[in-house]
Amino acid sequence: VRLEAVKRLVARVDCGSLIHVDRNAYSINSRLIGQQVEVRQYVQHLEVWYGQKKVEELPRLRGRNQHRVNYRHVIDWLVRKPGAFADYRYQADLFPSSLFRVAYDRLKSQYAGAVGCADKQYLKILELAAKESQGLVEAAIGRLVELDRAVSFEAVEALVLCGQKLAAPTAVRVDEVDLSAYDQLLDGEAAEMALAPRQSLKG
């Protein structure tokens, strides 16, 4: 059996949590910023090793000047430096679905004139998706949009927590969460939380 050819190289993780291989950019976990890693380049994928341990396996990009940025890799440092988001070169990669883009656009409209507020709110929502459940966060955004409620981190978080309580312990597909259950939350105290950002803006 012929062993697959592998090319080994050393790369430094830059301040944006990226490594550059063959003029292409790949994100890896932000905890490795500033560290040197070994990259093993195969025909179809890359392996990233640090301290004798494989920490990432990534599909290999073709061509030059391509990029593959996973929001879960970079969200920690972006939350610490939210001002970098507005001009972030790979901002488009930080919208996991069209609903996340809708949420950001609504936040920019709601916080028009308040510099940086929309970015901070969106990054907190994205952090919630990374640390809890992207599916539940997306469902929560969808429910707020459907009911024409103001989008905010607090409103999304409340709906996500509700969804976690309603999900069966054995459930493994978050996209099957019963969205109608969110109506109960929005009809109660959490509805006031969801409307709070809009009321404060009017004030």
Coordinates of C-alpha atoms in Angstrom, one line a residue:
V1 CA 0.0 0.0 0.0
R2 CA 1.5 3.3 -1.1
L3 CA 1.5 5.9 1.7
E4 CA -0.1 9.2 1.0
A5 CA 2.5 12.0 0.3
V6 CA 2.7 14.6 3.1
K7 CA 4.5 17.9 3.1
R8 CA 5.5 19.2 6.5
L9 CA 6.0 22.9 7.4
V10 CA 6.1 25.2 10.3
A11 CA 3.6 28.1 10.6
R12 CA 3.1 30.8 13.2
V13 CA -0.5 31.6 14.3
D14 CA -0.9 35.3 13.7
C15 CA -2.8 37.8 15.8
G16 CA -6.0 37.1 13.9
S17 CA -5.8 33.4 14.8
L18 CA -4.8 32.5 11.2
I19 CA -2.0 30.4 9.7
H20 CA -0.9 30.8 6.0
V21 CA -0.2 27.8 3.9
D22 CA 0.6 28.2 0.1
R23 CA -0.8 31.7 0.2
N24 CA -4.1 30.6 1.7
A25 CA -5.4 31.5 5.1
Y26 CA -6.9 29.0 7.6
S27 CA -8.2 29.8 11.1
I28 CA -7.4 27.7 14.1
N29 CA -8.2 28.0 17.8
S30 CA -7.4 31.5 19.1
R31 CA -5.6 30.0 22.2
L32 CA -2.7 29.3 19.8
I33 CA -2.2 32.9 18.8
G34 CA 1.5 33.6 18.7
Q35 CA 2.5 30.0 18.8
Q36 CA 4.3 28.0 16.1
V37 CA 2.5 24.9 14.8
E38 CA 3.5 22.1 12.5
V39 CA 1.3 21.7 9.4
R40 CA 1.1 18.4 7.6
Q41 CA -0.2 19.0 4.1
Y42 CA -1.9 16.1 2.4
V43 CA -3.7 16.1 -1.0
Q44 CA -7.1 16.7 0.4
H45 CA -6.6 18.1 3.9
L46 CA -4.3 19.7 6.4
E47 CA -3.4 18.5 9.8
V48 CA -2.3 21.1 12.4
W49 CA -0.1 19.7 15.2
Y50 CA 1.0 21.5 18.4
G51 CA 2.9 19.9 21.3
Q52 CA 2.9 16.5 19.6
K53 CA -0.9 16.6 19.4
K54 CA -3.1 17.0 16.4
V55 CA -5.3 20.1 17.2
E56 CA -7.0 20.6 13.8
E57 CA -7.9 18.8 10.6
L58 CA -9.0 21.1 7.8
P59 CA -10.0 20.6 4.2
R60 CA -7.3 21.9 1.9
L61 CA -8.0 25.0 -0.1
R62 CA -7.2 25.0 -3.8
G63 CA -5.6 27.9 -5.7
R64 CA -4.2 31.0 -4.1
N65 CA -5.5 33.8 -1.9
Q66 CA -8.3 31.7 -0.6
H67 CA -9.5 31.5 3.0
R68 CA -11.4 29.3 5.4
V69 CA -12.3 31.0 8.7
N70 CA -14.4 29.2 11.3
Y71 CA -16.2 31.7 13.6
R72 CA -15.7 29.3 16.5
H73 CA -11.9 29.8 16.2
V74 CA -11.9 33.6 16.2
I75 CA -14.9 34.6 18.3
D76 CA -13.0 34.7 21.6
W77 CA -10.5 37.4 20.5
L78 CA -13.2 39.3 18.5
V79 CA -15.3 39.6 21.7
R80 CA -12.3 41.0 23.4
K81 CA -11.7 43.5 20.5
P82 CA -15.2 44.2 19.1
G83 CA -13.9 47.3 17.3
A84 CA -12.1 45.0 14.9
F85 CA -15.3 43.5 13.6
A86 CA -16.5 46.4 11.4
D87 CA -13.4 46.2 9.2
Y88 CA -12.6 42.5 9.6
R89 CA -11.3 41.2 6.3
Y90 CA -13.2 37.9 6.6
Q91 CA -16.3 39.3 8.1
A92 CA -18.5 37.4 5.6
D93 CA -17.3 34.2 7.2
L94 CA -18.8 35.2 10.5
F95 CA -22.4 34.8 9.3
P96 CA -23.0 31.1 9.6
S97 CA -26.4 31.5 7.9
S98 CA -28.6 34.2 6.3
L99 CA -30.4 34.6 9.6
F100 CA -27.3 35.7 11.4
R101 CA -26.8 38.3 8.6
V102 CA -30.4 39.4 9.1
A103 CA -29.7 39.7 12.9
Y104 CA -26.7 41.9 12.3
D105 CA -28.5 44.1 9.8
R106 CA -31.3 44.6 12.2
L107 CA -28.9 45.4 15.0
K108 CA -27.2 48.1 12.9
S109 CA -30.6 49.6 12.2
Q110 CA -31.7 49.5 15.8
Y111 CA -28.4 51.0 17.1
A112 CA -27.9 53.5 14.3
G113 CA -25.8 56.3 15.6
A114 CA -24.5 54.3 18.6
V115 CA -21.0 53.4 17.4
G116 CA -20.0 49.9 18.0
C117 CA -23.2 48.8 19.9
A118 CA -24.5 46.6 17.0
D119 CA -21.1 44.9 16.6
K120 CA -20.8 44.1 20.4
Q121 CA -24.4 42.7 20.4
Y122 CA -23.8 40.6 17.4
L123 CA -20.5 39.2 18.6
K124 CA -22.2 38.2 21.9
I125 CA -24.9 36.4 19.9
L126 CA -22.2 34.7 17.8
E127 CA -20.3 33.7 21.0
L128 CA -23.6 32.2 22.3
A129 CA -23.8 30.1 19.1
A130 CA -20.2 28.9 19.5
K131 CA -20.6 28.0 23.2
E132 CA -24.2 26.7 23.3
S133 CA -25.9 25.8 20.1
Q134 CA -25.8 27.4 16.7
G135 CA -29.1 25.7 15.8
L136 CA -30.9 27.1 18.9
V137 CA -29.5 30.6 18.3
E138 CA -30.6 30.5 14.7
A139 CA -34.1 29.3 15.7
A140 CA -34.3 32.1 18.3
I141 CA -33.3 34.8 15.7
G142 CA -35.8 33.4 13.3
R143 CA -38.6 33.6 15.9
L144 CA -37.7 37.2 16.8
V145 CA -37.7 38.2 13.1
E146 CA -41.0 36.3 12.4
L147 CA -42.7 38.2 15.3
D148 CA -41.0 41.5 14.3
R149 CA -39.4 41.8 17.7
A150 CA -36.2 43.7 18.3
V151 CA -33.1 41.6 18.1
S152 CA -30.7 41.7 21.1
F153 CA -28.3 39.3 22.8
E154 CA -30.6 39.3 25.9
A155 CA -33.7 38.3 23.8
V156 CA -31.8 35.6 21.9
E157 CA -30.2 34.2 25.1
A158 CA -33.6 34.0 26.8
L159 CA -35.1 32.0 23.9
V160 CA -32.0 29.7 23.7
L161 CA -32.4 28.9 27.4
C162 CA -36.0 28.2 26.9
G163 CA -35.2 25.9 24.0
Q164 CA -32.7 24.0 26.1
K165 CA -35.3 23.3 28.8
L166 CA -37.8 22.2 26.2
A167 CA -35.5 19.9 24.3
A168 CA -35.7 16.2 25.2
P169 CA -32.6 14.8 26.9
T170 CA -32.0 12.4 24.1
A171 CA -32.5 14.9 21.3
V172 CA -29.4 15.3 19.1
R173 CA -30.8 17.4 16.2
V174 CA -31.3 21.0 17.4
D175 CA -33.1 21.9 14.2
E176 CA -36.1 19.9 15.3
V177 CA -36.8 22.2 18.3
D178 CA -40.4 23.1 18.4
L179 CA -40.3 26.8 17.6
S180 CA -44.0 27.3 18.7
A181 CA -42.8 26.8 22.3
Y182 CA -41.0 30.1 22.0
D183 CA -44.3 31.9 21.8
Q184 CA -45.0 31.0 25.5
L185 CA -41.7 32.7 26.4
L186 CA -42.4 35.8 24.3
D187 CA -45.9 36.1 25.8
G188 CA -44.5 36.2 29.3
E189 CA -41.7 38.1 31.1
A190 CA -39.1 37.4 28.4
A191 CA -41.2 39.4 25.9
E192 CA -40.4 42.5 28.0
M193 CA -36.7 41.6 27.8
A194 CA -37.0 41.2 24.0
L195 CA -38.6 44.6 23.6
A196 CA -36.2 46.4 26.0
P197 CA -33.6 47.4 23.4
R198 CA -36.3 49.0 21.2
Q199 CA -37.8 50.9 24.1
S200 CA -34.4 52.2 25.2
L201 CA -33.6 53.4 21.6
K202 CA -36.9 55.3 21.5
G203 CA -35.9 57.0 24.8

